[in-house]
Amino acid sequence: MGSRRGSHEECYSKEVGSFAMLRQLLCWNVLHKQRTSNGSLEEVSNTQHVIKMLNKTVSDLETKLAAARGVHESLNNDNPVSGNLKTINQPSRRKYFMVIGINTAFSSRKRRDSVRMTWMPQGENAKKLEEEKGIVIRFVIGHSSTSGGILDKAIEAEELMHRDFLRLDHVEGYMELSAKTKTYFSTAVALWDADFYVKVDDDVHVNLATLGMTLARHRMKPRVYIGCMKSGPVLARKGVRYHEPEYWKFGEVGNKYFRHATGQLYAISKDLATYISINQHVLHKYANEDVSLGSWFIGLDVEHVDDKRICCGTPPDCEWKAQAGNICVATFDWRCSGICRSVERIMEVHQRCGEDKNALWRASF
């Protein structure tokens, strides 16, 4: 009886509107069928699973409606949410598991090549990854302040060779990372219909199968924010790295930021990526990109998932964990905010801390 009562409570909500009514009607219908059965424990468990599935379905419908409204409003205001809206208007879009955007810069060609040589599948394997696993990986970059100049032409030539870039309608610059993050999520959610959207830096090592299995555990949650959560100091003094010009908003000098995922790698669910896309023009940008992202979710009903496997140290740390059967999702050096001298060292990290070469193809997400 306790399980039935718990399930019955799941049908009640403080929400208002047609979707809330639909959710309650569907839920009550399932519970009515349960009460007319013999009430076995298996049936109670099945009922609870069905209710969770119904909640996820209604949440997906709410997200699609919100996205459609956002696109409609953007078009009416002559202010599109991204540079490529035609994919949104297609009658049916392929469903993907996750989109991984590797944040990169014009000067990072060697870093990109080192990633291509280690954890990022290439050529036919990249196509196979998208088709069989639903995983899209792209280097994410905008354009230079002199659009069409030598820096942009170099990226265009690299794109012709590798076909692994996502170009953004964004002017590159270190102080513009928060704006780039908003544009990335807005563009990615417009181009690919995925369960998760991931951002990772180009000097971080990633184990794709482990990342996929980690995210898959949270697939049924509509609004989830996954990363290595931290709460660093708010730096008020000018001239220091990570100085926060708006330090006064966080209270007394010496206070810490709210909990947020470290910027080397984090993932958000589709609902949150859609929320960013719709509201990108009113979301505030702080000096640090990871702080900005965390601030956008304050006040929302979002589940924060703190997973320390997303912030492993380079060998011997990640190697010891791998030997113990606890393979890391992402590996980097805290003191460098990435793998120190990543171009020279990422192959060593890959060899000592990487998952089995067939793990990705054996994995089921």
C-alpha positions as YAML, in Angstrom:
chain: A
units: angstrom
residues:
- id: 1
  name: MET
  ca: [0.00, 0.00, 0.00]
- id: 2
  name: GLY
  ca: [2.93, 2.32, 0.74]
- id: 3
  name: SER
  ca: [4.15, 2.01, -2.86]
- id: 4
  name: ARG
  ca: [0.71, 2.75, -4.23]
- id: 5
  name: ARG
  ca: [0.38, 5.81, -2.04]
- id: 6
  name: GLY
  ca: [3.82, 7.03, -3.20]
- id: 7
  name: SER
  ca: [2.80, 6.55, -6.83]
- id: 8
  name: HIS
  ca: [-0.49, 8.38, -6.21]
- id: 9
  name: GLU
  ca: [1.44, 11.39, -4.89]
- id: 10
  name: GLU
  ca: [3.44, 11.49, -8.11]
- id: 11
  name: CYS
  ca: [0.25, 12.46, -9.94]
- id: 12
  name: TYR
  ca: [-0.18, 15.68, -8.00]
- id: 13
  name: SER
  ca: [1.57, 18.83, -9.12]
- id: 14
  name: LYS
  ca: [1.56, 22.53, -8.33]
- id: 15
  name: GLU
  ca: [1.96, 23.24, -12.04]
- id: 16
  name: VAL
  ca: [-0.85, 24.81, -14.02]
- id: 17
  name: GLY
  ca: [-1.72, 24.69, -17.70]
- id: 18
  name: SER
  ca: [-2.71, 22.12, -20.29]
- id: 19
  name: PHE
  ca: [0.47, 20.05, -20.03]
- id: 20
  name: ALA
  ca: [0.12, 19.76, -16.26]
- id: 21
  name: MET
  ca: [-3.49, 18.59, -16.72]
- id: 22
  name: LEU
  ca: [-2.42, 16.07, -19.36]
- id: 23
  name: ARG
  ca: [0.30, 14.74, -17.07]
- id: 24
  name: GLN
  ca: [-2.18, 14.24, -14.21]
- id: 25
  name: LEU
  ca: [-4.85, 12.63, -16.40]
- id: 26
  name: LEU
  ca: [-2.36, 10.14, -17.86]
- id: 27
  name: CYS
  ca: [-0.96, 9.40, -14.43]
- id: 28
  name: TRP
  ca: [-4.38, 8.85, -12.83]
- id: 29
  name: ASN
  ca: [-5.40, 6.57, -15.71]
- id: 30
  name: VAL
  ca: [-2.37, 4.36, -15.08]
- id: 31
  name: LEU
  ca: [-3.09, 4.25, -11.35]
- id: 32
  name: HIS
  ca: [-6.75, 3.35, -11.99]
- id: 33
  name: LYS
  ca: [-5.65, 0.36, -14.04]
- id: 34
  name: GLN
  ca: [-3.28, -0.65, -11.26]
- id: 35
  name: ARG
  ca: [-6.05, -0.56, -8.63]
- id: 36
  name: THR
  ca: [-8.28, -2.79, -10.74]
- id: 37
  name: SER
  ca: [-5.49, -5.38, -10.95]
- id: 38
  name: ASN
  ca: [-4.41, -7.77, -8.19]
- id: 39
  name: GLY
  ca: [-1.82, -5.24, -6.98]
- id: 40
  name: SER
  ca: [1.31, -7.41, -7.15]
- id: 41
  name: LEU
  ca: [4.68, -5.85, -6.35]
- id: 42
  name: GLU
  ca: [5.76, -6.33, -9.96]
- id: 43
  name: GLU
  ca: [2.72, -4.41, -11.21]
- id: 44
  name: VAL
  ca: [3.36, -1.61, -8.71]
- id: 45
  name: SER
  ca: [6.95, -1.36, -9.94]
- id: 46
  name: ASN
  ca: [5.79, -1.35, -13.55]
- id: 47
  name: THR
  ca: [3.28, 1.39, -12.75]
- id: 48
  name: GLN
  ca: [5.95, 3.59, -11.22]
- id: 49
  name: HIS
  ca: [8.14, 3.05, -14.29]
- id: 50
  name: VAL
  ca: [5.25, 3.98, -16.61]
- id: 51
  name: ILE
  ca: [4.61, 7.16, -14.60]
- id: 52
  name: LYS
  ca: [8.27, 8.17, -14.97]
- id: 53
  name: MET
  ca: [8.08, 7.51, -18.71]
- id: 54
  name: LEU
  ca: [4.92, 9.62, -18.96]
- id: 55
  name: ASN
  ca: [6.59, 12.46, -17.08]
- id: 56
  name: LYS
  ca: [9.56, 12.31, -19.45]
- id: 57
  name: THR
  ca: [7.28, 12.27, -22.52]
- id: 58
  name: VAL
  ca: [5.27, 15.28, -21.34]
- id: 59
  name: SER
  ca: [8.50, 17.10, -20.45]
- id: 60
  name: ASP
  ca: [9.81, 16.45, -23.99]
- id: 61
  name: LEU
  ca: [6.58, 17.86, -25.43]
- id: 62
  name: GLU
  ca: [6.94, 20.93, -23.25]
- id: 63
  name: THR
  ca: [10.51, 21.41, -24.48]
- id: 64
  name: LYS
  ca: [9.53, 21.09, -28.14]
- id: 65
  name: LEU
  ca: [6.68, 23.56, -27.66]
- id: 66
  name: ALA
  ca: [9.00, 26.02, -25.90]
- id: 67
  name: ALA
  ca: [11.59, 25.68, -28.67]
- id: 68
  name: ALA
  ca: [8.96, 26.23, -31.35]
- id: 69
  name: ARG
  ca: [7.68, 29.32, -29.54]
- id: 70
  name: GLY
  ca: [11.22, 30.63, -29.21]
- id: 71
  name: VAL
  ca: [11.94, 30.17, -32.90]
- id: 72
  name: HIS
  ca: [8.59, 31.77, -33.82]
- id: 73
  name: GLU
  ca: [9.26, 34.77, -31.60]
- id: 74
  name: SER
  ca: [12.82, 35.11, -32.89]
- id: 75
  name: LEU
  ca: [11.65, 35.10, -36.48]
- id: 76
  name: ASN
  ca: [8.92, 37.65, -35.70]
- id: 77
  name: ASN
  ca: [11.56, 39.87, -34.11]
- id: 78
  name: ASP
  ca: [13.91, 39.36, -37.06]
- id: 79
  name: ASN
  ca: [16.43, 37.97, -34.57]
- id: 80
  name: PRO
  ca: [17.01, 34.24, -35.25]
- id: 81
  name: VAL
  ca: [18.27, 32.01, -32.45]
- id: 82
  name: SER
  ca: [21.10, 30.70, -34.60]
- id: 83
  name: GLY
  ca: [22.62, 30.98, -37.99]
- id: 84
  name: ASN
  ca: [20.91, 27.86, -39.29]
- id: 85
  name: LEU
  ca: [17.19, 27.52, -38.59]
- id: 86
  name: LYS
  ca: [16.22, 25.36, -41.53]
- id: 87
  name: THR
  ca: [16.87, 22.15, -39.59]
- id: 88
  name: ILE
  ca: [14.31, 23.13, -36.94]
- id: 89
  name: ASN
  ca: [11.59, 23.39, -39.56]
- id: 90
  name: GLN
  ca: [12.14, 19.88, -40.91]
- id: 91
  name: PRO
  ca: [9.13, 17.60, -40.23]
- id: 92
  name: SER
  ca: [11.30, 14.93, -38.60]
- id: 93
  name: ARG
  ca: [14.80, 15.05, -37.18]
- id: 94
  name: ARG
  ca: [17.07, 12.18, -36.36]
- id: 95
  name: LYS
  ca: [17.53, 11.57, -32.64]
- id: 96
  name: TYR
  ca: [21.10, 11.58, -31.29]
- id: 97
  name: PHE
  ca: [22.47, 10.52, -27.92]
- id: 98
  name: MET
  ca: [24.92, 13.36, -27.35]
- id: 99
  name: VAL
  ca: [26.63, 16.23, -29.12]
- id: 100
  name: ILE
  ca: [30.18, 16.98, -27.97]
- id: 101
  name: GLY
  ca: [31.54, 20.43, -28.73]
- id: 102
  name: ILE
  ca: [35.31, 20.77, -28.31]
- id: 103
  name: ASN
  ca: [36.07, 24.40, -27.55]
- id: 104
  name: THR
  ca: [39.06, 25.52, -29.60]
- id: 105
  name: ALA
  ca: [40.86, 28.64, -30.85]
- id: 106
  name: PHE
  ca: [42.55, 29.76, -34.05]
- id: 107
  name: SER
  ca: [46.00, 29.17, -32.52]
- id: 108
  name: SER
  ca: [45.22, 25.61, -31.40]
- id: 109
  name: ARG
  ca: [45.84, 23.59, -34.59]
- id: 110
  name: LYS
  ca: [48.39, 21.35, -32.86]
- id: 111
  name: ARG
  ca: [45.99, 20.71, -29.99]
- id: 112
  name: ARG
  ca: [43.25, 19.71, -32.41]
- id: 113
  name: ASP
  ca: [45.59, 17.33, -34.21]
- id: 114
  name: SER
  ca: [46.62, 15.75, -30.89]
- id: 115
  name: VAL
  ca: [42.95, 15.17, -30.02]
- id: 116
  name: ARG
  ca: [42.34, 13.64, -33.46]
- id: 117
  name: MET
  ca: [45.27, 11.27, -32.88]
- id: 118
  name: THR
  ca: [43.97, 10.09, -29.50]
- id: 119
  name: TRP
  ca: [40.36, 10.05, -28.31]
- id: 120
  name: MET
  ca: [38.40, 11.57, -31.24]
- id: 121
  name: PRO
  ca: [37.42, 9.01, -33.95]
- id: 122
  name: GLN
  ca: [38.32, 9.97, -37.50]
- id: 123
  name: GLY
  ca: [37.05, 9.30, -41.03]
- id: 124
  name: GLU
  ca: [34.77, 6.30, -41.33]
- id: 125
  name: ASN
  ca: [34.87, 5.73, -37.59]
- id: 126
  name: ALA
  ca: [33.49, 9.23, -37.03]
- id: 127
  name: LYS
  ca: [30.61, 8.48, -39.39]
- id: 128
  name: LYS
  ca: [30.05, 5.12, -37.70]
- id: 129
  name: LEU
  ca: [29.99, 6.87, -34.32]
- id: 130
  name: GLU
  ca: [27.19, 9.15, -35.45]
- id: 131
  name: GLU
  ca: [25.19, 6.47, -37.25]
- id: 132
  name: GLU
  ca: [25.52, 3.61, -34.74]
- id: 133
  name: LYS
  ca: [25.98, 5.38, -31.42]
- id: 134
  name: GLY
  ca: [24.29, 8.72, -32.03]
- id: 135
  name: ILE
  ca: [27.38, 10.64, -30.91]
- id: 136
  name: VAL
  ca: [28.36, 13.82, -32.77]
- id: 137
  name: ILE
  ca: [31.77, 15.42, -32.11]
- id: 138
  name: ARG
  ca: [32.83, 18.79, -33.50]
- id: 139
  name: PHE
  ca: [35.51, 21.38, -32.82]
- id: 140
  name: VAL
  ca: [33.67, 24.59, -31.99]
- id: 141
  name: ILE
  ca: [34.96, 27.93, -33.23]
- id: 142
  name: GLY
  ca: [33.57, 31.27, -34.37]
- id: 143
  name: HIS
  ca: [35.23, 33.74, -36.70]
- id: 144
  name: SER
  ca: [37.90, 36.40, -36.33]
- id: 145
  name: SER
  ca: [37.27, 40.10, -35.85]
- id: 146
  name: THR
  ca: [38.19, 40.50, -39.52]
- id: 147
  name: SER
  ca: [35.78, 37.96, -40.94]
- id: 148
  name: GLY
  ca: [37.17, 36.21, -44.01]
- id: 149
  name: GLY
  ca: [40.76, 37.00, -43.06]
- id: 150
  name: ILE
  ca: [43.76, 34.68, -42.89]
- id: 151
  name: LEU
  ca: [42.64, 33.04, -39.61]
- id: 152
  name: ASP
  ca: [39.24, 32.15, -41.01]
- id: 153
  name: LYS
  ca: [40.74, 30.86, -44.24]
- id: 154
  name: ALA
  ca: [43.07, 28.57, -42.27]
- id: 155
  name: ILE
  ca: [40.07, 27.04, -40.44]
- id: 156
  name: GLU
  ca: [38.21, 26.65, -43.74]
- id: 157
  name: ALA
  ca: [41.17, 24.75, -45.20]
- id: 158
  name: GLU
  ca: [41.34, 22.52, -42.09]
- id: 159
  name: GLU
  ca: [37.60, 21.90, -42.34]
- id: 160
  name: LEU
  ca: [37.96, 20.74, -45.95]
- id: 161
  name: MET
  ca: [40.52, 18.22, -44.75]
- id: 162
  name: HIS
  ca: [38.76, 16.87, -41.66]
- id: 163
  name: ARG
  ca: [35.07, 17.90, -41.81]
- id: 164
  name: ASP
  ca: [34.91, 18.13, -38.02]
- id: 165
  name: PHE
  ca: [34.11, 21.78, -37.25]
- id: 166
  name: LEU
  ca: [31.03, 23.58, -36.00]
- id: 167
  name: ARG
  ca: [31.38, 27.23, -37.02]
- id: 168
  name: LEU
  ca: [29.53, 29.71, -34.85]
- id: 169
  name: ASP
  ca: [28.17, 33.17, -35.51]
- id: 170
  name: HIS
  ca: [30.53, 34.53, -32.87]
- id: 171
  name: VAL
  ca: [33.68, 36.68, -32.74]
- id: 172
  name: GLU
  ca: [36.48, 34.74, -31.03]
- id: 173
  name: GLY
  ca: [38.20, 36.16, -27.95]
- id: 174
  name: TYR
  ca: [39.22, 34.85, -24.51]
- id: 175
  name: MET
  ca: [36.97, 37.35, -22.74]
- id: 176
  name: GLU
  ca: [34.04, 36.18, -24.87]
- id: 177
  name: LEU
  ca: [33.91, 32.56, -23.71]
- id: 178
  name: SER
  ca: [30.57, 33.00, -21.93]
- id: 179
  name: ALA
  ca: [29.01, 34.39, -25.11]
- id: 180
  name: LYS
  ca: [30.58, 31.56, -27.12]
- id: 181
  name: THR
  ca: [29.08, 29.00, -24.75]
- id: 182
  name: LYS
  ca: [25.60, 30.45, -25.22]
- id: 183
  name: THR
  ca: [26.02, 30.47, -28.98]
- id: 184
  name: TYR
  ca: [27.35, 26.91, -29.00]
- id: 185
  name: PHE
  ca: [24.41, 25.43, -27.10]
- id: 186
  name: SER
  ca: [21.91, 27.47, -29.10]
- id: 187
  name: THR
  ca: [23.43, 26.38, -32.41]
- id: 188
  name: ALA
  ca: [23.88, 22.73, -31.39]
- id: 189
  name: VAL
  ca: [20.29, 22.31, -30.17]
- id: 190
  name: ALA
  ca: [19.07, 23.82, -33.46]
- id: 191
  name: LEU
  ca: [21.18, 21.46, -35.59]
- id: 192
  name: TRP
  ca: [20.94, 18.18, -33.65]
- id: 193
  name: ASP
  ca: [18.12, 16.73, -31.57]
- id: 194
  name: ALA
  ca: [20.09, 15.04, -28.78]
- id: 195
  name: ASP
  ca: [19.58, 13.87, -25.21]
- id: 196
  name: PHE
  ca: [22.74, 15.62, -24.01]
- id: 197
  name: TYR
  ca: [24.99, 18.47, -25.09]
- id: 198
  name: VAL
  ca: [28.59, 18.38, -23.89]
- id: 199
  name: LYS
  ca: [31.27, 21.05, -23.84]
- id: 200
  name: VAL
  ca: [34.93, 20.08, -23.43]
- id: 201
  name: ASP
  ca: [38.22, 21.95, -23.86]
- id: 202
  name: ASP
  ca: [40.75, 20.93, -26.52]
- id: 203
  name: ASP
  ca: [43.48, 20.18, -23.93]
- id: 204
  name: VAL
  ca: [41.45, 17.56, -22.05]
- id: 205
  name: HIS
  ca: [41.53, 13.78, -22.55]
- id: 206
  name: VAL
  ca: [38.12, 12.08, -22.76]
- id: 207
  name: ASN
  ca: [37.09, 8.42, -22.58]
- id: 208
  name: LEU
  ca: [34.02, 8.40, -24.81]
- id: 209
  name: ALA
  ca: [32.48, 5.09, -23.71]
- id: 210
  name: THR
  ca: [32.80, 6.03, -20.04]
- id: 211
  name: LEU
  ca: [31.31, 9.46, -20.75]
- id: 212
  name: GLY
  ca: [28.42, 7.84, -22.61]
- id: 213
  name: MET
  ca: [27.67, 5.34, -19.84]
- id: 214
  name: THR
  ca: [27.84, 8.13, -17.26]
- id: 215
  name: LEU
  ca: [25.32, 10.27, -19.12]
- id: 216
  name: ALA
  ca: [23.06, 7.32, -19.94]
- id: 217
  name: ARG
  ca: [22.33, 6.85, -16.21]
- id: 218
  name: HIS
  ca: [20.62, 10.24, -16.21]
- id: 219
  name: ARG
  ca: [18.75, 9.89, -19.49]
- id: 220
  name: MET
  ca: [15.28, 9.87, -17.90]
- id: 221
  name: LYS
  ca: [15.87, 13.14, -16.04]
- id: 222
  name: PRO
  ca: [14.46, 16.14, -17.92]
- id: 223
  name: ARG
  ca: [16.71, 18.88, -16.50]
- id: 224
  name: VAL
  ca: [20.14, 17.66, -15.47]
- id: 225
  name: TYR
  ca: [23.52, 19.43, -15.22]
- id: 226
  name: ILE
  ca: [26.46, 17.03, -14.98]
- id: 227
  name: GLY
  ca: [30.06, 17.86, -14.16]
- id: 228
  name: CYS
  ca: [32.75, 18.08, -11.53]
- id: 229
  name: MET
  ca: [31.11, 20.59, -9.20]
- id: 230
  name: LYS
  ca: [33.24, 23.17, -7.42]
- id: 231
  name: SER
  ca: [32.91, 26.45, -5.52]
- id: 232
  name: GLY
  ca: [35.99, 28.60, -5.94]
- id: 233
  name: PRO
  ca: [36.73, 32.01, -4.43]
- id: 234
  name: VAL
  ca: [35.36, 35.18, -6.01]
- id: 235
  name: LEU
  ca: [38.51, 37.14, -6.90]
- id: 236
  name: ALA
  ca: [37.98, 40.87, -6.39]
- id: 237
  name: ARG
  ca: [41.55, 42.07, -6.98]
- id: 238
  name: LYS
  ca: [42.22, 43.42, -10.46]
- id: 239
  name: GLY
  ca: [45.02, 41.95, -12.51]
- id: 240
  name: VAL
  ca: [44.79, 38.40, -11.17]
- id: 241
  name: ARG
  ca: [43.72, 35.47, -13.30]
- id: 242
  name: TYR
  ca: [39.97, 34.79, -13.11]
- id: 243
  name: HIS
  ca: [39.28, 38.28, -11.71]
- id: 244
  name: GLU
  ca: [35.55, 38.83, -11.26]
- id: 245
  name: PRO
  ca: [34.59, 42.47, -12.03]
- id: 246
  name: GLU
  ca: [31.14, 41.89, -10.54]
- id: 247
  name: TYR
  ca: [32.51, 40.47, -7.29]
- id: 248
  name: TRP
  ca: [30.20, 42.73, -5.27]
- id: 249
  name: LYS
  ca: [27.18, 40.68, -6.39]
- id: 250
  name: PHE
  ca: [28.46, 37.71, -4.42]
- id: 251
  name: GLY
  ca: [28.44, 39.40, -1.02]
- id: 252
  name: GLU
  ca: [31.42, 40.15, 1.17]
- id: 253
  name: VAL
  ca: [34.98, 40.06, -0.15]
- id: 254
  name: GLY
  ca: [36.35, 36.54, 0.26]
- id: 255
  name: ASN
  ca: [33.07, 34.80, -0.48]
- id: 256
  name: LYS
  ca: [32.86, 31.83, -2.82]
- id: 257
  name: TYR
  ca: [30.83, 31.24, -5.96]
- id: 258
  name: PHE
  ca: [27.74, 29.04, -5.93]
- id: 259
  name: ARG
  ca: [28.31, 25.41, -6.92]
- id: 260
  name: HIS
  ca: [28.96, 24.99, -10.64]
- id: 261
  name: ALA
  ca: [30.65, 22.51, -12.95]
- id: 262
  name: THR
  ca: [34.30, 23.09, -13.75]
- id: 263
  name: GLY
  ca: [34.72, 24.29, -17.32]
- id: 264
  name: GLN
  ca: [36.99, 21.55, -18.64]
- id: 265
  name: LEU
  ca: [34.01, 19.25, -19.34]
- id: 266
  name: TYR
  ca: [30.33, 19.38, -18.47]
- id: 267
  name: ALA
  ca: [27.07, 18.13, -19.94]
- id: 268
  name: ILE
  ca: [23.51, 19.42, -19.91]
- id: 269
  name: SER
  ca: [20.25, 17.80, -20.96]
- id: 270
  name: LYS
  ca: [18.22, 18.91, -23.96]
- id: 271
  name: ASP
  ca: [15.74, 20.92, -21.87]
- id: 272
  name: LEU
  ca: [18.53, 23.08, -20.49]
- id: 273
  name: ALA
  ca: [20.17, 23.59, -23.90]
- id: 274
  name: THR
  ca: [16.78, 24.66, -25.24]
- id: 275
  name: TYR
  ca: [16.32, 27.01, -22.30]
- id: 276
  name: ILE
  ca: [19.67, 28.67, -23.13]
- id: 277
  name: SER
  ca: [18.72, 28.95, -26.79]
- id: 278
  name: ILE
  ca: [15.38, 30.61, -26.07]
- id: 279
  name: ASN
  ca: [16.69, 32.97, -23.40]
- id: 280
  name: GLN
  ca: [20.22, 33.62, -24.68]
- id: 281
  name: HIS
  ca: [19.66, 37.34, -25.17]
- id: 282
  name: VAL
  ca: [18.77, 37.92, -21.50]
- id: 283
  name: LEU
  ca: [21.19, 35.49, -19.80]
- id: 284
  name: HIS
  ca: [23.89, 37.41, -17.93]
- id: 285
  name: LYS
  ca: [27.57, 36.77, -18.68]
- id: 286
  name: TYR
  ca: [30.09, 36.76, -15.85]
- id: 287
  name: ALA
  ca: [33.84, 36.94, -16.40]
- id: 288
  name: ASN
  ca: [34.26, 33.17, -16.18]
- id: 289
  name: GLU
  ca: [32.38, 30.90, -18.55]
- id: 290
  name: ASP
  ca: [31.78, 28.04, -16.11]
- id: 291
  name: VAL
  ca: [30.36, 30.49, -13.54]
- id: 292
  name: SER
  ca: [28.09, 31.97, -16.20]
- id: 293
  name: LEU
  ca: [26.67, 28.57, -17.10]
- id: 294
  name: GLY
  ca: [26.01, 27.72, -13.45]
- id: 295
  name: SER
  ca: [24.29, 31.07, -12.90]
- id: 296
  name: TRP
  ca: [21.85, 30.45, -15.75]
- id: 297
  name: PHE
  ca: [20.40, 27.45, -13.89]
- id: 298
  name: ILE
  ca: [19.96, 29.10, -10.50]
- id: 299
  name: GLY
  ca: [16.27, 29.34, -9.72]
- id: 300
  name: LEU
  ca: [15.41, 26.53, -12.14]
- id: 301
  name: ASP
  ca: [14.36, 23.04, -11.11]
- id: 302
  name: VAL
  ca: [17.67, 21.48, -12.18]
- id: 303
  name: GLU
  ca: [19.41, 18.43, -10.78]
- id: 304
  name: HIS
  ca: [23.15, 19.00, -10.27]
- id: 305
  name: VAL
  ca: [25.19, 15.81, -10.64]
- id: 306
  name: ASP
  ca: [28.68, 15.97, -9.13]
- id: 307
  name: ASP
  ca: [30.89, 13.27, -10.65]
- id: 308
  name: LYS
  ca: [34.57, 13.38, -9.72]
- id: 309
  name: ARG
  ca: [35.51, 11.05, -12.59]
- id: 310
  name: ILE
  ca: [35.03, 14.11, -14.80]
- id: 311
  name: CYS
  ca: [38.05, 15.81, -13.21]
- id: 312
  name: CYS
  ca: [40.77, 13.18, -12.82]
- id: 313
  name: GLY
  ca: [44.41, 14.19, -12.66]
- id: 314
  name: THR
  ca: [46.98, 13.06, -15.22]
- id: 315
  name: PRO
  ca: [49.14, 9.99, -14.47]
- id: 316
  name: PRO
  ca: [49.61, 8.54, -11.99]
- id: 317
  name: ASP
  ca: [46.13, 9.60, -10.71]
- id: 318
  name: CYS
  ca: [44.02, 8.47, -13.68]
- id: 319
  name: GLU
  ca: [46.23, 5.40, -14.17]
- id: 320
  name: TRP
  ca: [45.70, 4.18, -10.61]
- id: 321
  name: LYS
  ca: [41.96, 4.67, -10.98]
- id: 322
  name: ALA
  ca: [41.92, 2.78, -14.29]
- id: 323
  name: GLN
  ca: [43.84, -0.12, -12.75]
- id: 324
  name: ALA
  ca: [41.26, -0.21, -9.95]
- id: 325
  name: GLY
  ca: [38.48, -0.47, -12.55]
- id: 326
  name: ASN
  ca: [37.29, 3.12, -12.06]
- id: 327
  name: ILE
  ca: [38.07, 4.58, -15.48]
- id: 328
  name: CYS
  ca: [37.99, 8.36, -15.70]
- id: 329
  name: VAL
  ca: [35.65, 10.33, -17.93]
- id: 330
  name: ALA
  ca: [38.00, 13.29, -18.36]
- id: 331
  name: THR
  ca: [41.61, 13.88, -17.41]
- id: 332
  name: PHE
  ca: [43.56, 17.13, -17.02]
- id: 333
  name: ASP
  ca: [45.89, 19.04, -14.68]
- id: 334
  name: TRP
  ca: [44.19, 21.50, -12.33]
- id: 335
  name: ARG
  ca: [47.21, 23.82, -12.27]
- id: 336
  name: CYS
  ca: [47.02, 24.26, -16.05]
- id: 337
  name: SER
  ca: [43.20, 24.08, -16.34]
- id: 338
  name: GLY
  ca: [43.89, 21.36, -18.91]
- id: 339
  name: ILE
  ca: [46.67, 18.88, -19.60]
- id: 340
  name: CYS
  ca: [49.91, 20.78, -19.14]
- id: 341
  name: ARG
  ca: [51.73, 20.83, -22.50]
- id: 342
  name: SER
  ca: [48.85, 18.80, -23.90]
- id: 343
  name: VAL
  ca: [50.24, 18.55, -27.44]
- id: 344
  name: GLU
  ca: [53.27, 16.63, -26.10]
- id: 345
  name: ARG
  ca: [51.54, 14.73, -23.28]
- id: 346
  name: ILE
  ca: [48.00, 13.78, -24.35]
- id: 347
  name: MET
  ca: [49.22, 10.62, -26.12]
- id: 348
  name: GLU
  ca: [50.87, 9.43, -22.92]
- id: 349
  name: VAL
  ca: [47.66, 10.12, -21.01]
- id: 350
  name: HIS
  ca: [45.71, 8.23, -23.68]
- id: 351
  name: GLN
  ca: [48.00, 5.21, -23.47]
- id: 352
  name: ARG
  ca: [48.10, 5.05, -19.68]
- id: 353
  name: CYS
  ca: [44.54, 6.13, -18.80]
- id: 354
  name: GLY
  ca: [42.49, 5.45, -21.92]
- id: 355
  name: GLU
  ca: [39.75, 2.84, -21.97]
- id: 356
  name: ASP
  ca: [39.99, -0.29, -24.12]
- id: 357
  name: LYS
  ca: [40.03, 0.61, -27.83]
- id: 358
  name: ASN
  ca: [36.89, -1.46, -28.42]
- id: 359
  name: ALA
  ca: [35.00, -0.17, -25.37]
- id: 360
  name: LEU
  ca: [33.16, 2.48, -27.37]
- id: 361
  name: TRP
  ca: [31.91, 0.05, -30.00]
- id: 362
  name: ARG
  ca: [30.83, -2.52, -27.41]
- id: 363
  name: ALA
  ca: [29.00, 0.02, -25.29]
- id: 364
  name: SER
  ca: [25.24, 0.31, -25.42]
- id: 365
  name: PHE
  ca: [23.73, 3.67, -24.52]
...
